[in-house]
Amino acid sequence: MNKKHLLTSLIALMSMSVNAQVYLDPNAPLEERVKDALSRMTTHEKVKMLHAQSKFTSAGVPRLGIRQLNMDDGPHGVREELEWNTWSPAKWTNDSIVAFPSLTCLASTWNRDLSEAYGDAVSEEFAFRGKDIMLGPGANIARTPLNGRAFEYMGEDPFLAGEMLVPYIKAAQANGVACCLKHFVLNDQEIDRFTVNVNVSERALHEIYLAPFKRAVEKANVWTIMGSYNLWKGVHCCHNNELLNHILKKDWNWDGALISDWGGTTNTWEAATGGLDIEMGTYTDGKLKESEFGYDDYYLAKPFEKLINEGKVPMSVLDDKVSRVLRTIFRTAMNPNKVIGSQCSEAHYETCRQIAEEGIVLLKNEKSILPLDASKYRKILVVGDNATRSLTKGGGSSELKSLKDISPLEALQSAYGDKIEYVPGYYAGRAIYDRVDPIDPKKQEALKAEALAKAKDADLILFIGGLNKNHRQDCENGDRESYDLSYGQNELISELAKIQKNTIAIIFGGNPYAMPWLDQVSALAHCWYLGSESGTALVNVLSGKVCPSGKLPITFATKYEDFPYVKFGAEAYPGVNKQVYYKEDVFVGYRHFSTNNVKPLFPFGFGLSYTTFSYSQPTVAASGNEVTVTVTVSNTGKVAGKEAVQIYAQAPKSDLERPIKELKGFAKTKLLQPGESETLCVTIPKEELRYFDESQHSWALTSGIYTFHVGANVNDIRGKATASINK
């Protein structure tokens, strides 16, 4: 053979070899790529893909050109870069990002379009930083107002949470960034989070706690899910066979990869057989503690490989795990359509601001003191630590290194100039992850005295306080110790209001709280955590540039004892002997308050506006497998505004105790000008009206007359209509 023919043959062989590598062809069907890559890997290479190789990466197969997976916290923005193998910051100078509002704020918008915009924007920042998996969003239920991580979630209702998750996930994954939905499941408290076993009825598990996850799987095809630290039925949720293999992967037909929470893996056999696919953070506390062991010592590393080689675990189990990881890699790291992304763009700040504006909830507005007419006031006194504190710092894994944070005080000074005077009024300590910063009582008294003295010369007081991201406030790894606001804020607000009746309370935080001062203040706005554009968004709402339209995704009780689990004692929260019992069953949040006629301070779905809305008599049409509820909303006030319309279903009477109202649909109007109307048609699939039948271990539908309540919140029903629903 001459040199020309030899060269031609070699080129042909090389071409055949490359073409045979289907897994490298981005245009090949996904499952063919997975199957081909799997067939080329050794057992050792397969096992290496199933556990961490650094704090936030898992291995690919360099020999085959299969890329590693780069992960990072969190749902509100990309975490600061850490060193490869420590919890210490890498001290990069190009990893400052946009801090987006908390997910409770997003849920308060009741706006699916903003959820889509959020997912799109935050995933672009992850992509730009070279991340493949975003560790979030969160889907756990706000069962207790003391939960330190409630601000990371979407409130107390599984339907609202699930519906707001879906557009976020779809938009993020369209950019080639996998969402890692967390924490699956029942991670509803931070006390004893590594060791507590949750006892819950099968019905409550499916109707309340699994429901938002199921919606994200079936409607958004979320690509990865993070297991939770806690136990269910005595088995850790990160490798719980019944939960992961049977419910998630078999019953829901989910094809993604299950990732452990950092430090959530505790047993090789359960990790091998219980449905875990990628093991992260083992032998650490998930946040700070370092490991004395190497990555090859992980439960899904050498110990698992030994079980495979000895034939104690079949190769099919290993191949299923690796297939799920490969699927994730091809969807993200090796996805040619993954966006390049951008970081700190003007478009991202705009999205951040819009979400913050629509998420602020106006809870009180006596004598229409808001919107603020600054010409009426000579001096405006701003009091409170949260007026200047960066609320993107602290909180645990959701802590962010933002490029800029516009504080409320900064924005108020920009808007109203020399009229603004500021005093802190109290000291809230540093945002330390694992302990409470000691506070000097004498310093607190001095700050309080200063504020009260200044109040005597003010025409208007803006108190800007609430919770923060300190330990035992809104922070990972610790729940709140009280339903009251800390740092003496209740007493301070009350005394300020006694001096100046024109006092407006502006409260930040991810949870409800007691308000013994509510009758004394003229107005109250609840702000969650608003992100980088915090001050701008707040001032836009206070000034009337934006008409508030946020509504609560959680119930605010008058007193702590009104929450449904409290009457059952410590067994129901935080647990006794590492066992917690969800004795309130499905009657979580407004389901309890409405059904048992307990008057809340502010009901689920509540939120005021600067304008007013009227509702037409709703109509209901049932056909096939759907129910359509139609209502016309009109702006009857004097300024443009948006309205979140809520639809609650009431099932026919039966032997089964059911909540009197359950959210089954919602829609938000466009910005309606004064006198303008919009007709909303909300379709509710009949399957949304089912309950979980424990006797049959499956979903069931009661036939009969259903009542659909249409209103501005769960207690403000503007009209209702009925429909006959058959199985």
XYZ file of C-alpha atoms in Angstrom:
727
model
C 0.000 0.000 0.000
C 1.490 3.371 -0.994
C 1.630 6.353 1.364
C -1.393 8.006 -0.238
C -3.609 4.950 0.245
C -2.262 4.433 3.779
C -3.083 8.028 4.713
C -6.576 7.689 3.211
C -7.181 4.502 5.193
C -5.997 6.098 8.447
C -8.270 9.089 7.928
C -11.166 6.732 7.218
C -10.458 4.724 10.377
C -10.207 7.893 12.454
C -13.470 9.123 10.990
C -15.153 5.792 11.757
C -13.801 5.968 15.305
C -15.082 9.494 15.869
C -18.444 8.735 14.312
C -18.756 5.703 16.522
C -18.488 7.920 19.573
C -22.189 8.732 19.678
C -21.897 10.226 23.149
C -19.832 13.085 21.730
C -22.434 13.911 19.084
C -24.655 16.635 20.538
C -27.259 15.973 17.855
C -27.662 12.306 18.728
C -30.677 11.322 20.851
C -29.926 11.758 24.539
C -30.483 8.139 25.511
C -28.214 6.912 22.703
C -25.458 9.201 23.960
C -25.917 7.885 27.503
C -25.891 4.257 26.404
C -22.810 4.709 24.240
C -20.800 6.536 26.897
C -21.747 3.979 29.520
C -20.519 1.129 27.323
C -17.025 2.662 27.095
C -16.439 3.177 30.816
C -14.625 0.970 33.285
C -16.194 0.123 36.629
C -13.759 2.432 38.382
C -14.578 5.322 36.062
C -18.265 4.773 36.668
C -17.875 4.834 40.437
C -15.761 7.991 40.356
C -18.672 9.856 38.752
C -20.901 9.173 41.760
C -19.164 11.220 44.415
C -17.490 14.576 44.929
C -13.970 15.339 43.787
C -13.999 18.785 45.436
C -16.363 20.807 47.576
C -18.639 21.589 44.625
C -17.704 19.333 41.697
C -18.142 15.695 40.758
C -15.931 13.886 38.286
C -16.338 13.297 34.607
C -14.228 10.888 32.538
C -11.311 12.868 31.058
C -10.128 9.837 29.064
C -13.374 9.915 27.111
C -13.796 13.685 27.005
C -16.750 13.556 29.410
C -16.797 16.716 31.485
C -17.186 17.098 35.235
C -20.221 18.703 36.839
C -19.739 22.100 38.465
C -22.318 22.881 41.149
C -22.950 25.881 43.365
C -25.366 27.419 45.839
C -27.964 28.799 45.689
C -31.428 29.719 44.563
C -30.982 33.515 44.929
C -27.676 33.905 43.075
C -24.304 32.242 42.500
C -22.320 31.734 45.660
C -18.877 33.259 46.106
C -16.155 31.009 44.698
C -14.553 28.745 47.297
C -11.185 27.028 47.246
C -11.161 23.615 45.571
C -11.028 21.598 48.754
C -11.877 23.907 51.658
C -14.779 26.054 52.832
C -12.551 29.144 52.573
C -13.320 31.832 49.985
C -11.052 31.691 46.945
C -10.880 35.501 47.063
C -11.531 35.965 43.388
C -12.154 39.498 42.201
C -14.614 38.575 39.439
C -17.212 36.513 41.335
C -19.480 39.321 42.569
C -23.011 38.827 41.307
C -26.603 40.071 41.403
C -28.383 39.052 44.595
C -31.933 38.184 43.589
C -34.861 38.382 46.042
C -35.637 35.455 48.316
C -38.026 32.820 47.035
C -40.643 33.877 49.579
C -40.581 37.242 47.838
C -40.996 35.551 44.457
C -43.942 33.532 45.768
C -45.529 36.763 47.027
C -45.708 38.112 43.481
C -48.158 35.344 42.489
C -46.761 36.059 39.021
C -45.650 33.126 36.876
C -44.089 35.479 34.303
C -41.779 36.918 36.951
C -40.887 33.394 38.056
C -39.828 32.622 34.496
C -37.805 35.853 34.332
C -36.133 34.975 37.654
C -35.108 31.494 36.465
C -33.794 32.879 33.194
C -31.739 35.659 34.785
C -30.238 33.744 37.706
C -29.272 30.791 35.475
C -27.478 33.149 33.077
C -25.246 34.173 35.971
C -24.611 30.515 36.840
C -23.760 29.747 33.220
C -21.383 32.706 32.978
C -19.538 31.412 36.047
C -19.178 27.985 34.438
C -21.724 26.250 36.655
C -23.789 23.307 35.474
C -26.065 22.769 38.474
C -27.790 25.424 40.554
C -28.482 24.076 44.056
C -32.069 25.284 44.257
C -34.854 26.303 44.162
C -36.435 25.105 47.405
C -39.827 23.447 47.699
C -40.232 22.698 51.399
C -43.412 23.756 53.158
C -43.651 26.556 55.744
C -45.063 24.377 58.511
C -43.616 26.486 61.340
C -42.865 30.227 61.406
C -39.679 29.445 63.320
C -37.969 27.581 60.460
C -34.598 29.194 59.838
C -34.675 28.413 56.102
C -38.271 29.319 55.290
C -37.067 32.369 53.338
C -35.533 29.970 50.789
C -38.896 28.331 50.080
C -42.249 29.271 48.556
C -44.622 29.425 51.515
C -47.203 27.142 53.098
C -49.310 26.027 50.129
C -48.136 23.181 47.875
C -50.118 24.375 44.853
C -48.751 27.926 44.924
C -45.224 26.660 45.609
C -45.372 24.122 42.791
C -46.874 26.495 40.262
C -44.263 29.156 40.995
C -41.437 26.612 40.778
C -42.336 25.348 37.311
C -41.597 28.476 35.192
C -38.408 29.130 37.182
C -37.101 25.619 36.498
C -38.145 25.567 32.845
C -36.428 28.879 32.132
C -33.225 27.956 33.951
C -32.921 24.572 32.271
C -33.650 26.074 28.856
C -30.333 27.866 29.397
C -28.538 24.566 29.989
C -28.281 24.958 33.761
C -29.826 22.185 35.838
C -31.970 23.123 38.804
C -31.400 20.945 41.861
C -34.763 21.046 43.605
C -34.387 20.823 47.382
C -34.730 19.448 50.038
C -36.483 16.175 49.217
C -38.439 15.889 51.522
C -39.853 16.915 54.967
C -36.891 19.183 55.770
C -39.241 21.651 57.459
C -37.108 22.618 60.471
C -33.434 23.242 61.162
C -33.411 21.949 64.746
C -31.931 18.422 64.709
C -32.001 18.535 60.916
C -29.320 15.831 60.582
C -30.984 13.367 62.932
C -34.715 13.994 63.327
C -37.106 11.318 62.045
C -40.314 12.785 60.623
C -43.541 10.910 61.296
C -46.283 11.992 58.909
C -49.436 10.389 57.539
C -49.325 9.011 54.022
C -52.068 11.431 53.059
C -50.281 14.539 54.365
C -47.027 13.370 52.801
C -48.603 13.223 49.341
C -51.102 16.093 49.525
C -48.844 18.648 51.221
C -45.135 17.820 51.349
C -44.461 15.845 48.161
C -46.895 17.844 46.040
C -44.647 20.771 44.945
C -41.815 18.350 44.140
C -44.175 16.190 42.087
C -45.355 19.205 40.122
C -41.754 20.215 39.392
C -40.974 16.694 38.168
C -44.058 16.246 36.013
C -44.545 19.782 34.671
C -40.946 21.076 34.536
C -38.901 17.850 34.234
C -36.428 19.136 36.802
C -33.042 17.551 36.015
C -31.614 17.065 39.513
C -33.039 16.877 43.036
C -31.264 17.194 46.383
C -32.101 14.792 49.198
C -32.732 16.148 52.686
C -30.821 15.558 55.923
C -33.725 14.303 58.014
C -35.051 10.751 58.212
C -38.397 9.334 57.109
C -39.469 5.910 58.367
C -36.134 5.693 60.156
C -34.029 6.059 56.983
C -32.136 9.156 55.874
C -33.886 10.806 52.944
C -30.677 11.065 50.888
C -30.750 7.282 50.392
C -34.286 6.264 51.269
C -35.304 3.376 49.034
C -39.065 3.878 49.372
C -38.838 7.620 48.831
C -36.268 7.744 46.026
C -36.548 4.502 44.094
C -40.244 3.825 44.502
C -41.988 7.197 44.702
C -39.605 9.499 42.823
C -38.066 7.269 40.183
C -40.717 4.589 39.657
C -44.093 6.170 40.465
C -43.193 9.585 39.047
C -41.013 8.132 36.256
C -38.256 10.649 36.961
C -35.033 10.270 34.932
C -32.783 12.777 36.715
C -29.936 12.484 39.225
C -30.482 12.514 42.985
C -27.753 14.493 44.756
C -27.155 14.239 48.481
C -27.206 17.299 50.660
C -23.670 18.036 51.827
C -22.999 15.551 54.613
C -26.358 13.824 54.160
C -24.965 10.390 53.247
C -24.439 8.037 56.190
C -24.305 4.440 54.977
C -22.689 2.612 52.041
C -25.342 -0.084 51.586
C -28.243 2.371 51.730
C -26.405 4.806 49.458
C -25.784 1.977 46.996
C -29.308 0.570 46.973
C -31.464 3.450 48.218
C -31.545 5.679 45.156
C -28.668 8.130 45.713
C -26.784 9.044 42.527
C -24.191 11.679 43.501
C -22.721 11.917 46.996
C -21.504 15.349 48.112
C -19.948 16.771 51.267
C -19.579 13.540 53.223
C -17.770 13.671 56.582
C -18.464 17.409 56.851
C -21.322 19.294 58.465
C -22.416 20.568 55.077
C -21.068 24.068 55.644
C -17.928 24.538 57.757
C -16.414 21.359 59.163
C -13.561 19.811 57.193
C -13.195 16.105 56.499
C -10.306 13.967 57.682
C -11.091 11.559 54.869
C -10.398 11.798 51.165
C -13.007 11.722 48.413
C -12.149 8.101 47.652
C -13.311 7.247 51.171
C -16.878 8.376 50.459
C -19.671 5.811 50.812
C -20.197 5.734 47.030
C -16.445 5.518 46.348
C -14.148 2.629 47.292
C -16.670 0.914 49.602
C -19.286 0.899 46.826
C -16.815 -0.273 44.192
C -15.916 -3.148 46.495
C -19.588 -4.198 46.706
C -19.832 -4.119 42.903
C -16.641 -6.113 42.353
C -17.736 -8.713 44.900
C -21.107 -9.068 43.189
C -23.011 -7.977 46.297
C -24.630 -5.152 44.351
C -25.528 -5.848 40.697
C -23.904 -3.867 37.906
C -27.367 -2.715 36.828
C -27.608 -0.574 39.975
C -24.291 1.122 39.167
C -25.260 1.596 35.528
C -28.566 3.219 36.462
C -26.795 5.745 38.674
C -24.157 6.529 36.049
C -26.804 6.850 33.350
C -28.556 9.503 35.407
C -25.303 11.396 35.921
C -24.420 11.162 32.228
C -27.888 12.408 31.341
C -27.236 15.448 33.551
C -23.814 16.076 31.995
C -25.178 15.926 28.450
C -28.016 18.265 29.410
C -25.636 20.804 30.958
C -21.827 20.654 30.789
C -21.811 19.026 27.334
C -24.905 20.752 25.991
C -23.904 22.787 22.917
C -26.961 24.978 23.404
C -26.008 25.998 26.917
C -25.934 29.791 27.056
C -22.752 31.736 27.623
C -24.700 33.831 30.088
C -23.915 37.168 31.648
C -23.189 38.592 35.077
C -24.438 41.786 36.719
C -26.113 42.955 33.525
C -28.612 45.799 33.593
C -31.292 43.330 32.514
C -30.598 41.209 35.596
C -30.844 44.191 37.933
C -34.107 45.149 36.228
C -35.500 41.651 36.815
C -34.310 41.761 40.420
C -36.046 45.094 40.994
C -39.330 44.040 39.367
C -39.562 40.885 41.487
C -38.789 42.874 44.630
C -41.426 45.495 43.817
C -44.166 42.945 43.157
C -43.162 40.840 46.152
C -43.472 43.600 48.766
C -46.744 43.097 50.652
C -48.610 46.106 52.015
C -50.348 44.877 55.173
C -51.733 48.113 56.633
C -52.310 51.610 55.267
C -54.359 53.685 57.705
C -55.822 56.885 56.257
C -53.840 56.208 53.066
C -50.603 57.506 54.569
C -48.958 55.674 51.679
C -47.968 56.449 48.994
C -45.655 58.869 50.694
C -46.194 62.556 49.969
C -42.854 63.962 51.109
C -44.076 67.563 50.796
C -46.149 67.033 53.952
C -43.122 66.335 56.106
C -40.301 68.570 57.255
C -38.149 65.811 58.767
C -38.356 62.052 58.189
C -36.596 59.920 60.777
C -35.424 56.487 59.659
C -34.872 54.021 62.500
C -33.687 50.427 62.358
C -30.733 48.180 61.652
C -32.176 46.842 58.395
C -32.104 50.309 56.877
C -28.372 49.897 56.356
C -27.641 46.172 56.793
C -26.807 44.113 53.719
C -29.361 41.325 53.887
C -27.569 39.371 51.164
C -24.908 38.463 53.749
C -25.329 35.586 56.192
C -28.046 32.961 56.154
C -25.788 29.976 55.484
C -25.468 28.500 52.010
C -27.612 31.272 50.510
C -25.072 33.959 51.447
C -24.052 36.018 48.433
C -21.158 38.221 47.390
C -23.066 40.886 45.533
C -21.514 43.562 43.362
C -23.831 46.195 44.794
C -26.581 46.384 47.406
C -28.751 49.470 47.393
C -29.876 49.848 50.997
C -33.226 51.360 52.004
C -31.451 54.316 53.620
C -29.368 54.976 50.519
C -32.458 54.955 48.301
C -34.468 57.135 50.720
C -31.667 59.700 50.873
C -31.470 59.717 47.096
C -35.229 60.294 46.828
C -35.813 62.733 49.704
C -32.413 64.295 50.379
C -31.889 66.293 53.547
C -35.315 65.439 54.918
C -33.937 62.039 55.888
C -32.195 61.538 59.219
C -31.048 58.111 60.399
C -30.428 56.476 63.756
C -30.049 52.688 64.177
C -32.249 52.395 67.282
C -30.836 48.974 68.097
C -27.863 46.750 67.325
C -28.499 43.365 65.714
C -25.064 41.798 65.850
C -22.994 40.167 63.162
C -24.237 37.525 60.738
C -22.403 34.501 62.155
C -23.451 31.114 60.782
C -23.163 28.877 63.830
C -23.585 31.108 66.883
C -25.345 34.225 68.113
C -23.202 37.346 68.350
C -23.288 38.679 71.954
C -24.940 42.085 72.333
C -24.218 44.577 75.093
C -27.502 45.586 76.837
C -26.075 48.996 77.701
C -25.341 49.651 74.036
C -28.916 48.689 73.167
C -30.350 51.066 75.739
C -28.192 53.914 74.475
C -29.263 53.344 70.852
C -32.916 53.165 71.880
C -32.676 56.359 73.900
C -31.086 58.150 70.955
C -33.896 57.056 68.633
C -36.631 58.147 71.045
C -34.993 61.514 71.500
C -34.730 62.089 67.740
C -38.346 60.969 67.271
C -39.596 64.051 69.130
C -38.388 66.285 66.324
C -39.650 64.148 63.411
C -42.849 64.568 61.381
C -42.712 60.987 60.084
C -40.917 57.876 61.297
C -39.936 55.024 59.009
C -38.982 52.044 61.144
C -36.976 49.588 59.020
C -36.268 46.410 60.957
C -37.420 42.815 61.289
C -35.427 39.624 60.958
C -32.000 39.198 59.403
C -29.627 36.426 58.310
C -28.027 35.902 61.724
C -27.965 32.552 63.491
C -31.394 31.793 64.991
C -32.993 34.420 62.788
C -33.459 33.496 59.116
C -30.418 31.270 58.840
C -29.517 27.713 57.965
C -28.701 25.315 60.811
C -30.870 26.955 63.465
C -34.510 27.885 63.987
C -35.831 31.080 65.553
C -36.244 30.981 69.315
C -39.350 33.160 69.481
C -42.296 34.374 67.406
C -41.401 37.926 68.487
C -38.989 40.227 66.728
C -35.587 40.209 68.389
C -33.320 42.997 69.678
C -36.128 44.768 71.576
C -37.842 45.874 68.366
C -41.409 45.394 69.632
C -40.843 47.801 72.514
C -38.954 50.257 70.318
C -41.683 50.399 67.651
C -44.353 50.883 70.296
C -42.513 53.713 72.029
C -41.709 55.444 68.731
C -45.386 55.293 67.729
C -46.413 56.825 71.061
C -44.206 59.814 70.296
C -45.154 60.139 66.614
C -48.441 58.733 65.308
C -47.129 58.968 61.738
C -45.013 55.849 62.110
C -44.649 53.384 59.259
C -43.219 49.932 59.978
C -41.187 48.336 57.184
C -40.281 44.803 58.174
C -37.856 42.460 56.424
C -37.780 38.686 56.990
C -38.747 35.298 55.648
C -41.265 34.339 58.340
C -44.363 35.636 60.133
C -43.926 37.336 63.502
C -45.989 38.789 66.358
C -47.085 42.437 66.055
C -48.159 43.746 69.461
C -47.606 47.263 68.072
C -49.805 46.854 64.974
C -52.636 49.113 66.191
C -50.148 51.888 66.939
C -48.509 52.241 63.515
C -50.117 53.971 60.554
C -48.828 51.557 57.919
C -46.978 48.278 57.603
C -45.087 46.818 54.652
C -43.538 43.356 54.721
C -40.494 43.084 52.485
C -38.983 39.570 52.736
C -35.385 39.836 51.400
C -35.315 41.964 48.278
C -31.798 41.447 46.933
C -29.450 43.912 45.277
C -32.182 46.393 44.348
C -33.705 46.320 47.825
C -33.703 50.047 48.510
C -34.772 51.074 45.025
C -37.714 48.654 45.006
C -38.831 49.707 48.482
C -38.753 53.436 47.707
C -40.582 52.878 44.416
C -43.433 51.258 46.358
C -43.408 53.735 49.261
C -43.433 56.699 46.873
C -46.225 55.340 44.687
C -44.097 54.984 41.589
C -45.119 51.317 41.827
C -48.515 50.248 43.140
C -48.065 47.326 45.575
C -49.520 44.016 44.410
C -47.751 41.400 46.548
C -49.824 38.925 48.538
C -48.827 36.640 51.381
C -47.827 33.024 50.599
C -48.062 32.259 54.330
C -50.514 32.974 57.145
C -49.565 35.519 59.794
C -51.047 34.369 63.103
C -51.905 36.808 65.859
C -50.026 34.687 68.366
C -47.708 31.723 68.083
C -50.165 29.385 69.816
C -52.571 29.749 66.881
C -50.366 27.743 64.518
C -51.910 24.281 64.129
C -49.087 22.079 65.423
C -48.475 24.043 68.632
C -51.359 22.514 70.602
C -49.774 19.076 70.184
C -46.710 20.075 72.185
C -43.029 19.302 71.699
C -43.727 16.022 69.882
C -45.124 18.054 66.999
C -42.242 20.560 67.046
C -39.295 20.436 67.441
C -39.647 16.765 68.383
C -38.816 14.513 71.318
C -35.949 12.013 71.293
C -35.222 12.828 67.629
C -38.825 12.012 66.634
C -41.205 14.700 65.338
C -44.882 14.010 64.625
C -46.882 16.073 62.122
C -50.072 15.718 64.145
C -51.888 18.567 62.383
C -51.857 16.279 59.316
C -53.039 18.111 56.163
C -54.257 21.111 58.142
C -51.165 23.232 57.558
C -51.361 27.016 57.410
C -54.618 28.457 56.091
C -56.153 24.987 55.836
C -56.206 25.008 59.639
C -57.158 28.662 60.133
C -60.070 28.547 57.663
C -61.446 25.127 58.568
C -61.280 25.660 62.326
C -62.403 29.297 62.189
C -59.225 30.658 63.783
C -58.860 34.330 62.927
C -55.368 35.152 61.655
C -53.626 38.480 61.961
C -53.269 38.481 58.169
C -54.725 35.616 56.112
C -53.026 33.644 53.380
C -53.157 35.546 50.092
C -53.639 38.945 51.786
C -52.140 42.141 50.422
C -53.314 45.736 50.038
C -53.031 48.045 47.057
C -53.124 51.787 46.394
C -56.149 51.151 44.205
C -59.294 49.019 44.480
C -60.649 46.157 42.395
C -64.105 44.770 41.801
C -64.864 41.210 40.732
C -67.716 40.043 38.526
C -69.794 37.049 39.517
C -67.570 34.092 38.565
C -68.782 31.324 36.286
C -67.656 27.705 36.230
C -67.788 25.359 33.243
C -66.941 21.678 33.649
C -66.124 19.659 30.561
C -64.052 16.565 29.992
C -61.225 16.484 32.512
C -61.180 20.222 33.220
C -63.008 22.939 35.063
C -62.738 26.526 33.821
C -63.403 29.392 36.198
C -64.002 32.783 34.571
C -64.085 36.157 36.330
C -63.695 39.767 35.237
C -61.590 42.078 37.407
C -61.977 45.863 37.154
C -59.769 48.605 38.532
C -62.225 50.843 40.396
C -59.602 53.102 41.945
C -57.549 56.069 40.855
C -54.131 54.543 40.057
C -52.914 51.713 37.851
C -52.367 48.396 39.605
C -52.288 44.619 39.383
C -54.470 42.107 41.219
C -53.716 38.475 42.117
C -56.977 36.529 41.873
C -57.189 33.319 43.873
C -59.482 30.317 43.399
C -60.191 27.975 46.301
C -62.054 24.703 45.847
C -64.414 23.262 48.439
C -65.120 19.547 48.053
C -68.545 17.992 48.676
C -69.138 16.623 52.148
C -67.869 13.119 52.752
C -66.672 10.899 55.572
C -63.136 12.167 54.994
C -62.246 15.370 56.821
C -60.999 17.867 54.258
C -60.001 21.520 54.470
C -62.902 23.834 53.777
C -60.868 25.680 51.147
C -57.838 24.637 49.107
C -56.045 26.805 46.566
C -56.456 25.234 43.128
C -55.922 28.145 40.764
C -54.674 31.714 40.551
C -53.913 34.385 37.979
C -52.501 37.868 38.066
C -53.929 40.616 35.947
C -51.897 42.849 33.706
C -51.342 46.408 34.912
C -54.888 47.738 34.844
C -55.423 51.442 34.377
C -58.233 53.114 36.363
C -61.535 51.955 34.889
C -59.890 49.142 32.922
C -61.011 45.510 33.195
C -59.572 42.109 32.366
C -61.342 38.782 32.075
C -59.381 35.889 33.540
C -60.057 32.277 32.581
C -58.384 29.793 34.907
C -58.380 26.126 33.934
C -58.287 23.568 36.731
C -57.697 19.928 35.755
C -60.053 17.636 37.666
C -57.069 15.726 39.015
C -56.245 18.839 41.079
C -59.414 18.158 43.091
C -58.337 14.698 44.223
C -57.343 13.604 47.711
C -54.938 10.845 48.699
C -56.813 7.720 49.757
C -54.700 5.956 52.373
C -56.808 2.796 52.208
C -55.912 2.388 48.523
C -52.513 4.123 48.675
C -53.515 6.173 45.655
C -55.266 9.336 44.555
C -59.066 9.440 44.440
C -61.750 11.903 43.374
C -65.014 12.444 45.225
C -67.994 12.886 42.915
C -70.473 15.638 43.698
C -70.960 19.377 43.791
C -67.770 21.409 44.186
C -67.816 25.070 45.184
C -65.195 27.371 43.704
C -64.490 30.453 45.833
C -62.950 33.362 43.936
C -61.340 36.094 45.966
C -58.565 38.511 46.844
C -57.375 36.254 49.671
C -58.582 33.121 51.427
C -60.882 35.153 53.700
C -61.934 37.813 51.186
C -64.116 35.849 48.805
C -65.721 38.042 46.151
C -67.894 35.400 44.538
C -68.437 31.681 44.178
C -69.897 29.205 41.741
C -70.518 25.479 41.729
C -69.978 22.609 39.343
C -70.836 18.928 39.354
C -67.704 16.822 39.145
C -67.772 13.122 38.357
C -65.001 10.584 38.746
